[in-house]
Amino acid sequence: MKIPLTLANSLSLLRLIIAPLAAWVTISGLWFTASFLLLIAIFSDLLDGQIARKKGQESSLGGLLDHSCDAILVVVLLFALNKTHGIPLLLPILIIGSFLQYVLDSKALYGHKLRTSFLGRSNGVAYYVLPSLCIFSEALEINQPDKFFIICAWILIASTLTSMSERLWTLLTK
């Protein structure tokens, strides 16, 4: 599988570069820098699909690349936020499992488009929101207790397990 190096795919791949840098500055407590990197990642995610559609460069592989880079970014950030905010390690582990289930169930590796659900899409957004809340609140010096973030993480754990169960149920009852 060769990934065409389009502008949209380059924006997706940018998140792979940002992920370890953002994790490192997060663990180091460099919140302004972490915020800046996270904003670049968010904007790249908002733009890559729009650019691909506008230029007629949409593809199943591009969609898989986009979602893979998103998953890697949020998982790496959540592992870092476990160190700084006590985010349960179960969340990034479940995101990995959920993403793998999503890819395999959609048969994306065979060139099929990724099949999404409302809950899956909502979780995908929330996976970005939780690290954003942690990082931006630190950068803006908004004193939010870690307990708040941990409760949000457990809600995401529950919704991820629900989404995975729904996807499995749909697969088994087809």
Coordinates of C-alpha atoms in Angstrom, one line a residue:
M1 CA 0.0 0.0 0.0
K2 CA 1.6 3.2 -1.1
I3 CA 0.3 6.4 0.3
P4 CA 0.1 9.2 -2.2
L5 CA 1.9 12.3 -0.8
T6 CA -0.9 14.8 -1.3
L7 CA -1.3 18.0 0.7
A8 CA -4.2 16.4 2.7
N9 CA -2.2 13.3 3.5
S10 CA 0.8 15.5 4.4
L11 CA -1.4 17.3 6.9
S12 CA -2.5 14.0 8.4
L13 CA 1.1 12.8 8.7
L14 CA 2.0 16.1 10.4
R15 CA 0.1 14.7 13.4
L16 CA 2.5 11.8 13.6
I17 CA 5.4 14.3 14.0
I18 CA 3.5 16.4 16.5
A19 CA 2.4 13.4 18.7
P20 CA 5.7 12.6 20.4
L21 CA 6.7 16.3 20.6
A22 CA 3.4 17.2 22.2
A23 CA 3.7 14.3 24.7
W24 CA 7.3 15.3 25.6
V25 CA 6.4 19.0 26.2
T26 CA 3.3 17.9 28.1
I27 CA 5.3 15.7 30.5
S28 CA 7.8 18.5 30.8
G29 CA 5.0 20.9 31.8
L30 CA 5.6 23.3 28.9
W31 CA 1.9 24.0 28.6
F32 CA 2.0 26.9 26.1
T33 CA 4.2 24.9 23.7
A34 CA 1.9 21.8 24.1
S35 CA -1.1 24.0 23.4
F36 CA 0.5 25.4 20.3
L37 CA 1.3 21.9 19.0
L38 CA -2.2 20.7 19.8
L39 CA -3.7 23.6 18.0
I40 CA -1.6 22.8 14.9
A41 CA -2.8 19.1 15.1
I42 CA -6.4 20.2 15.5
F43 CA -6.2 22.5 12.5
S44 CA -4.5 19.9 10.4
D45 CA -7.3 17.5 11.2
L46 CA -10.0 20.0 10.3
L47 CA -8.3 20.9 7.0
D48 CA -7.1 17.5 5.6
G49 CA -10.5 16.2 4.7
Q50 CA -11.7 19.5 3.3
I51 CA -8.6 19.8 1.1
A52 CA -8.9 16.2 -0.1
R53 CA -12.6 16.7 -1.0
K54 CA -11.9 20.1 -2.7
K55 CA -9.1 18.7 -4.8
G56 CA -10.9 15.4 -5.6
Q57 CA -8.3 13.4 -3.8
E58 CA -10.5 11.6 -1.3
S59 CA -9.6 7.9 -0.9
S60 CA -10.2 5.0 1.5
L61 CA -6.5 5.0 2.2
G62 CA -6.5 8.7 2.9
G63 CA -9.4 8.3 5.3
L64 CA -7.6 5.4 7.0
L65 CA -4.4 7.5 7.3
D66 CA -6.4 10.5 8.7
H67 CA -8.1 8.4 11.4
S68 CA -4.9 6.5 12.2
C69 CA -3.0 9.7 12.8
D70 CA -5.8 11.0 15.0
A71 CA -5.8 7.8 17.0
I72 CA -2.0 7.8 17.5
L73 CA -2.0 11.5 18.5
V74 CA -4.7 11.2 21.1
V75 CA -3.4 7.9 22.5
V76 CA 0.1 9.3 22.9
L77 CA -1.2 12.5 24.5
L78 CA -3.4 10.5 26.9
F79 CA -0.4 8.3 27.9
A80 CA 1.4 11.6 28.7
L81 CA -1.6 13.0 30.6
N82 CA -1.6 9.9 32.7
K83 CA 1.7 11.2 34.1
T84 CA 0.6 14.8 34.6
H85 CA -3.2 14.5 35.3
G86 CA -3.7 10.9 36.3
I87 CA -5.8 10.0 33.3
P88 CA -6.5 6.2 33.6
L89 CA -4.2 4.1 31.4
L90 CA -7.3 2.1 30.5
L91 CA -8.5 4.9 28.2
P92 CA -5.7 5.0 25.7
I93 CA -5.5 1.2 25.8
L94 CA -9.3 1.0 25.0
I95 CA -8.9 3.7 22.2
I96 CA -6.2 1.4 20.6
G97 CA -8.6 -1.6 20.8
S98 CA -11.5 0.4 19.6
F99 CA -9.6 1.8 16.6
L100 CA -8.4 -1.7 15.6
Q101 CA -11.9 -3.0 15.9
Y102 CA -13.1 -0.1 13.8
V103 CA -10.5 -0.7 11.1
L104 CA -10.9 -4.5 11.0
D105 CA -14.7 -4.4 11.1
S106 CA -14.9 -1.8 8.3
K107 CA -12.5 -3.9 6.2
A108 CA -10.5 -0.7 5.7
L109 CA -7.3 -2.7 5.0
Y110 CA -9.0 -4.1 1.9
G111 CA -9.8 -0.6 0.6
H112 CA -13.3 -0.3 2.0
K113 CA -14.4 3.0 3.5
L114 CA -14.4 3.2 7.3
R115 CA -17.9 2.6 8.7
T116 CA -18.7 5.0 11.5
S117 CA -21.5 5.3 14.0
F118 CA -22.9 8.3 15.9
L119 CA -21.3 7.1 19.1
G120 CA -18.0 6.3 17.4
R121 CA -17.9 9.8 15.8
S122 CA -18.8 11.4 19.1
N123 CA -16.1 9.4 20.9
G124 CA -13.6 10.5 18.2
V125 CA -14.3 14.1 19.0
A126 CA -14.3 13.6 22.7
Y127 CA -10.9 11.9 22.4
Y128 CA -9.5 15.2 21.2
V129 CA -11.5 17.3 23.8
L130 CA -10.1 15.6 26.9
P131 CA -6.5 16.3 26.1
S132 CA -7.4 19.7 24.9
L133 CA -9.2 20.5 28.2
C134 CA -6.2 19.3 30.2
I135 CA -3.5 21.1 28.1
F136 CA -5.4 24.4 27.5
S137 CA -6.5 24.7 31.1
E138 CA -2.8 24.4 32.2
A139 CA -1.6 26.9 29.6
L140 CA -4.3 29.4 30.5
E141 CA -3.7 28.7 34.2
I142 CA -7.3 27.7 34.9
N143 CA -7.0 25.6 38.0
Q144 CA -9.2 22.6 37.2
P145 CA -8.9 19.7 39.7
D146 CA -7.5 16.6 38.2
K147 CA -10.6 14.8 39.5
F148 CA -12.7 16.6 36.9
F149 CA -10.4 15.2 34.1
I150 CA -10.4 11.7 35.6
I151 CA -14.2 11.7 35.8
C152 CA -14.3 12.8 32.1
A153 CA -11.9 10.0 31.3
W154 CA -14.1 7.4 33.0
I155 CA -17.1 8.6 31.1
L156 CA -15.1 8.2 27.9
I157 CA -14.1 4.7 29.0
A158 CA -17.8 3.8 29.4
S159 CA -18.8 5.3 26.0
T160 CA -15.8 3.6 24.3
L161 CA -16.9 0.2 25.8
T162 CA -20.5 0.9 24.7
S163 CA -19.4 1.7 21.2
M164 CA -17.2 -1.4 21.0
S165 CA -20.1 -3.5 22.2
E166 CA -22.5 -2.0 19.7
R167 CA -20.0 -2.6 16.9
L168 CA -19.5 -6.2 18.0
W169 CA -23.2 -6.8 18.3
T170 CA -23.8 -5.4 14.8
L171 CA -21.1 -7.7 13.4
L172 CA -22.4 -10.8 15.2
T173 CA -26.1 -10.2 14.2
K174 CA -25.4 -9.5 10.5

